Amino acid sequence: MSTGTTDNIRKVTTRRLIEMKQRGEKISMLTAYDYTMAAIIDQAGIDVILVGDSASNVMAGNVTTLPITLDQMIYHGKSVFKAVKRALVVVDLPFGSYQGNSKEALSSAIRIMKETDADCVKLEGGREVLESVNRILCAGIPIMGHLGLIPQSINKFGSYTVRAQEENEAKKLIEDAHLLEEAGCFSIVVEKVPAKLAGQVASELKIPVIGIGAGRYVDGQVLVMHDMLGLNKGFSPRFLRRYADLSGIITGAVQNYIHDVKSSDFPNEQEQY
Ligand code: KIV
């Protein structure tokens, strides 16, 4: 948990997120993977920046989050952290870096903390990864959990459909959420589950529950930045609200540039030495 201040900006900490939940203030969270975008969204006032393993999809063009490596996550985490003055920075532990055994999980989390300067890590799963969760927490590294649709297990489930619609899966999700809270996680992301269930989890837990495709009865929301800015035209799930059409704006700007170069309009007299 970072506690310092920079340039009179009060840094968001894990404790502040819990206080926000206590006073009913919703938490805003977005992903970022590079210095420039992280600086923009931090200055815009976002509370939490997630260096998500969705970098595997939106930065590297992979179909799933599975191929991204710990070294690659560290590269993204380092770039983001350098830009951020206020937001809490969370870095995802990638697939294969914490599920094998808890010692490996701890050494992966330590590498992220040492090499990126991030404030905390996020990992996917409940009871199955509890030993890793406990060992990482014992080393003083804060953890954000992730339940519901857990993309690193996509090959086990075979689809990205809404999770925990059946009673037994919903019961397991609630149990896992309590286990993570009791272990000492400071927050949990709940992805693509029915709004009522996510609301129940948020009301039963003292720690903030951040939703993605999990409705409005939770303590905060997270979206993948490329999706909400309209950079990803091909991805249109029901839960996604687009706040810009950056793909359209970039296409227009590039087409204008091509036109100006080809017509010799750019550069003009004032744009040369
Ligand atoms: O990697 C990611 O972007 C995430 C969010 C979808 C929560 O885990």
Coordinates of C-alpha atoms and ligand atoms in Angstrom, one line a residue:
M1 CA 0.0 0.0 0.0
S2 CA 1.5 3.3 -1.1
T3 CA 1.0 6.2 1.3
G4 CA 3.1 8.9 -0.2
T5 CA 2.1 12.2 -1.8
T6 CA 3.6 13.6 -5.0
D7 CA 3.2 17.2 -6.1
N8 CA 0.5 17.7 -3.4
I9 CA -1.5 14.9 -5.0
R10 CA -3.0 12.5 -2.5
K11 CA -2.2 9.0 -3.8
V12 CA -5.1 6.5 -3.9
T13 CA -4.3 3.6 -1.5
T14 CA -5.9 0.3 -0.8
R15 CA -7.1 1.8 2.5
R16 CA -8.7 4.8 0.6
L17 CA -10.6 2.3 -1.6
I18 CA -12.1 0.7 1.5
E19 CA -13.0 4.1 2.9
M20 CA -14.7 4.9 -0.4
K21 CA -16.8 1.9 -0.1
Q22 CA -17.7 2.8 3.5
R23 CA -19.0 6.2 2.5
G24 CA -20.7 4.9 -0.6
E25 CA -18.4 6.6 -3.1
K26 CA -18.1 4.5 -6.3
I27 CA -14.7 3.5 -7.5
S28 CA -13.6 4.1 -11.1
M29 CA -11.1 1.8 -12.7
L30 CA -9.7 1.4 -16.2
T31 CA -6.9 -0.6 -17.8
A32 CA -3.7 1.0 -19.2
Y33 CA -0.6 -0.6 -20.6
D34 CA 1.7 2.3 -21.6
Y35 CA 3.1 5.5 -20.2
T36 CA 1.2 8.0 -22.4
M37 CA -2.3 6.6 -21.9
A38 CA -1.6 6.0 -18.2
A39 CA -0.6 9.7 -17.8
I40 CA -3.8 10.9 -19.5
I41 CA -6.2 8.7 -17.5
D42 CA -4.4 9.5 -14.2
Q43 CA -4.6 13.2 -14.8
A44 CA -8.3 12.8 -15.7
G45 CA -8.8 11.5 -12.2
I46 CA -9.3 7.7 -12.4
D47 CA -9.0 6.0 -9.0
V48 CA -7.4 2.7 -10.1
I49 CA -5.3 1.8 -13.1
L50 CA -5.2 -1.9 -13.9
V51 CA -2.2 -3.1 -16.0
G52 CA -4.4 -6.0 -17.1
D53 CA -3.3 -9.2 -18.8
S54 CA -5.8 -8.0 -21.4
A55 CA -2.6 -6.4 -22.8
S56 CA -2.3 -9.9 -24.4
N57 CA -5.4 -9.1 -26.5
V58 CA -5.3 -5.4 -27.1
M59 CA -1.6 -4.7 -27.2
A60 CA -0.2 -8.0 -28.6
G61 CA -3.1 -9.2 -30.7
N62 CA -3.5 -12.6 -29.1
V63 CA -6.9 -14.3 -29.0
T64 CA -6.7 -15.0 -25.2
T65 CA -4.8 -13.7 -22.2
L66 CA -2.8 -16.9 -21.8
P67 CA 0.3 -16.2 -23.9
I68 CA 1.4 -13.0 -22.1
T69 CA 4.5 -13.6 -19.9
L70 CA 5.6 -12.2 -16.6
D71 CA 8.4 -10.3 -18.3
Q72 CA 5.9 -8.7 -20.6
M73 CA 3.6 -7.7 -17.8
I74 CA 6.5 -6.2 -16.0
Y75 CA 7.4 -4.1 -19.1
H76 CA 3.8 -2.8 -19.2
G77 CA 3.6 -2.3 -15.4
K78 CA 6.9 -0.3 -15.4
S79 CA 5.8 2.0 -18.2
V80 CA 2.4 2.7 -16.5
F81 CA 3.8 3.3 -13.0
K82 CA 6.2 5.9 -14.3
A83 CA 3.3 8.0 -15.5
V84 CA 1.0 7.7 -12.5
K85 CA 0.9 10.3 -9.7
R86 CA -2.5 9.6 -8.1
A87 CA -4.2 6.4 -9.1
L88 CA -3.6 3.0 -7.4
V89 CA -1.7 0.8 -9.8
V90 CA -2.6 -2.9 -10.0
V91 CA -0.7 -5.3 -12.1
D92 CA -2.1 -8.7 -13.2
L93 CA -0.2 -11.8 -12.4
P94 CA -0.2 -13.6 -15.8
F95 CA -1.3 -17.1 -16.5
G96 CA 1.2 -19.7 -15.3
S97 CA 2.9 -17.4 -12.9
Y98 CA 1.0 -18.3 -9.7
Q99 CA -1.2 -21.4 -10.2
G100 CA 1.6 -24.0 -10.1
N101 CA 2.7 -23.5 -6.5
S102 CA 2.6 -20.8 -3.9
K103 CA 6.4 -20.3 -3.8
E104 CA 6.4 -19.5 -7.5
A105 CA 3.4 -17.3 -7.0
L106 CA 5.2 -15.3 -4.3
S107 CA 8.4 -14.9 -6.5
S108 CA 6.2 -13.7 -9.4
A109 CA 4.4 -11.2 -7.2
I110 CA 7.8 -10.0 -5.7
R111 CA 9.2 -9.5 -9.2
I112 CA 6.2 -7.4 -10.2
M113 CA 6.5 -5.3 -7.0
K114 CA 10.2 -4.8 -7.3
E115 CA 10.5 -4.3 -11.0
T116 CA 7.4 -2.2 -11.7
D117 CA 7.0 -0.2 -8.4
A118 CA 3.2 -1.1 -8.6
D119 CA 1.0 -0.8 -5.6
C120 CA -0.4 -4.3 -5.7
V121 CA -1.2 -7.4 -7.8
K122 CA -4.4 -9.0 -9.1
L123 CA -4.9 -12.7 -9.6
E124 CA -7.8 -14.9 -10.8
G125 CA -9.6 -17.6 -8.8
G126 CA -10.9 -18.5 -5.3
R127 CA -10.3 -21.6 -3.3
E128 CA -8.0 -23.1 -6.0
V129 CA -5.4 -20.3 -5.5
L130 CA -5.8 -19.7 -1.8
E131 CA -2.4 -21.0 -0.8
S132 CA -0.8 -18.6 -3.3
V133 CA -3.0 -15.8 -2.0
N134 CA -2.0 -16.5 1.6
R135 CA 1.7 -16.7 0.8
I136 CA 1.7 -13.4 -1.3
L137 CA -0.2 -11.6 1.4
C138 CA 2.2 -12.9 4.1
A139 CA 5.0 -11.0 2.2
G140 CA 3.0 -7.8 2.6
I141 CA 1.9 -7.6 -1.0
P142 CA -1.8 -6.4 -1.4
I143 CA -4.0 -8.5 -3.6
M144 CA -7.1 -7.8 -5.7
G145 CA -9.0 -11.0 -6.4
H146 CA -10.9 -11.7 -9.6
L147 CA -14.0 -14.0 -9.7
G148 CA -16.8 -14.8 -12.2
L149 CA -15.5 -14.9 -15.7
I150 CA -11.8 -15.5 -15.3
P151 CA -10.3 -15.3 -18.7
Q152 CA -7.1 -17.2 -17.8
S153 CA -9.4 -20.3 -17.5
I154 CA -11.2 -19.8 -20.8
N155 CA -10.1 -23.2 -22.1
K156 CA -11.7 -24.9 -19.1
F157 CA -15.1 -23.2 -19.7
G158 CA -14.9 -22.9 -23.5
S159 CA -16.9 -19.7 -23.7
Y160 CA -17.1 -16.1 -22.5
T161 CA -20.8 -16.4 -21.6
V162 CA -22.3 -14.9 -18.3
R163 CA -21.0 -16.9 -15.3
A164 CA -22.7 -18.1 -12.1
Q165 CA -26.2 -18.3 -13.5
E166 CA -26.7 -21.7 -11.9
E167 CA -27.2 -21.9 -8.2
N168 CA -24.1 -24.1 -7.4
E169 CA -21.8 -21.8 -9.4
A170 CA -23.3 -18.7 -7.7
K171 CA -22.9 -20.4 -4.3
K172 CA -19.2 -21.1 -5.0
L173 CA -18.6 -17.5 -6.1
I174 CA -20.1 -16.2 -2.9
E175 CA -17.9 -18.6 -0.9
D176 CA -14.8 -17.7 -2.8
A177 CA -15.5 -14.0 -2.3
H178 CA -15.7 -14.6 1.5
L179 CA -12.5 -16.7 1.4
L180 CA -10.6 -14.0 -0.4
E181 CA -11.8 -11.3 2.0
E182 CA -11.0 -13.5 5.0
A183 CA -7.5 -14.2 3.6
G184 CA -6.9 -10.4 3.5
C185 CA -7.5 -9.3 -0.2
F186 CA -8.3 -5.6 -0.3
S187 CA -10.7 -5.8 -3.2
I188 CA -12.3 -8.2 -5.7
V189 CA -13.1 -7.8 -9.4
V190 CA -16.3 -9.7 -10.4
E191 CA -16.6 -10.2 -14.1
K192 CA -19.7 -11.0 -16.2
V193 CA -22.1 -12.4 -13.6
P194 CA -25.8 -11.5 -12.9
A195 CA -26.2 -8.0 -11.4
K196 CA -28.2 -9.4 -8.4
L197 CA -25.5 -11.9 -7.5
A198 CA -22.7 -9.2 -7.8
G199 CA -24.9 -6.9 -5.6
Q200 CA -25.3 -9.6 -3.0
V201 CA -21.5 -10.2 -2.9
A202 CA -20.9 -6.4 -2.6
S203 CA -23.3 -6.1 0.3
E204 CA -21.9 -9.1 2.2
L205 CA -18.3 -8.0 1.9
K206 CA -16.6 -5.1 3.7
I207 CA -13.9 -4.8 0.9
P208 CA -14.8 -3.1 -2.4
V209 CA -16.3 -5.3 -5.2
I210 CA -15.5 -3.8 -8.6
G211 CA -17.7 -5.1 -11.5
I212 CA -17.2 -5.6 -15.2
G213 CA -20.4 -6.7 -16.8
A214 CA -21.7 -7.3 -13.3
G215 CA -24.3 -4.6 -13.1
R216 CA -24.8 -1.5 -10.9
Y217 CA -25.1 -2.8 -7.4
V218 CA -21.4 -3.1 -6.8
D219 CA -18.8 -0.7 -5.4
G220 CA -17.1 0.4 -8.6
Q221 CA -16.7 -0.4 -12.3
V222 CA -13.8 -1.4 -14.5
L223 CA -13.5 -1.4 -18.3
V224 CA -10.8 -2.1 -20.7
M225 CA -9.7 1.3 -21.9
H226 CA -9.4 0.3 -25.6
D227 CA -13.1 -0.9 -25.5
M228 CA -14.6 2.2 -23.8
L229 CA -12.6 4.6 -26.1
G230 CA -13.9 2.8 -29.2
L231 CA -10.5 1.5 -30.3
N232 CA -11.8 -2.0 -30.5
K233 CA -14.6 -2.0 -33.1
G234 CA -15.1 -5.7 -33.1
F235 CA -16.0 -6.1 -29.4
S236 CA -19.5 -5.1 -28.5
P237 CA -20.8 -7.0 -25.4
R238 CA -24.0 -5.7 -23.8
F239 CA -22.1 -4.4 -20.8
L240 CA -19.8 -2.1 -22.7
R241 CA -20.6 1.6 -22.9
R242 CA -18.4 3.4 -25.5
Y243 CA -17.4 7.0 -24.5
A244 CA -15.6 7.8 -27.7
D245 CA -15.0 6.7 -31.2
L246 CA -11.2 6.9 -31.2
S247 CA -10.9 4.4 -34.0
G248 CA -13.0 6.7 -36.2
I249 CA -11.0 9.8 -35.1
I250 CA -7.7 8.2 -35.7
T251 CA -8.8 6.9 -39.1
G252 CA -9.9 10.4 -40.1
A253 CA -6.7 12.0 -38.9
V254 CA -4.5 9.5 -40.7
Q255 CA -6.5 9.9 -43.9
N256 CA -6.1 13.7 -43.7
Y257 CA -2.4 13.3 -43.1
I258 CA -2.0 10.9 -46.1
H259 CA -3.9 13.4 -48.3
D260 CA -1.8 16.4 -47.1
V261 CA 1.5 14.4 -47.8
K262 CA 0.4 13.3 -51.2
S263 CA -0.8 16.7 -52.2
S264 CA 2.4 18.4 -50.9
D265 CA 0.2 20.5 -48.6
F266 CA 2.3 19.2 -45.6
P267 CA 4.7 20.6 -44.6
N268 CA 4.0 24.2 -45.5
E269 CA 6.4 27.2 -45.2
Q270 CA 5.8 27.6 -41.5
E271 CA 6.4 23.9 -40.8
Q272 CA 10.0 23.9 -42.0
Y273 CA 13.4 25.3 -40.9
Ligands
KIV1 O1 -7.0 -7.9 -17.8 C1 -8.0 -7.2 -17.7 O2 -8.2 -6.2 -18.4 C2 -9.0 -7.5 -16.6 C3 -10.2 -6.7 -16.5 C4 -11.2 -7.2 -17.6 C5 -10.8 -6.7 -15.2 O3 -8.7 -8.4 -15.8

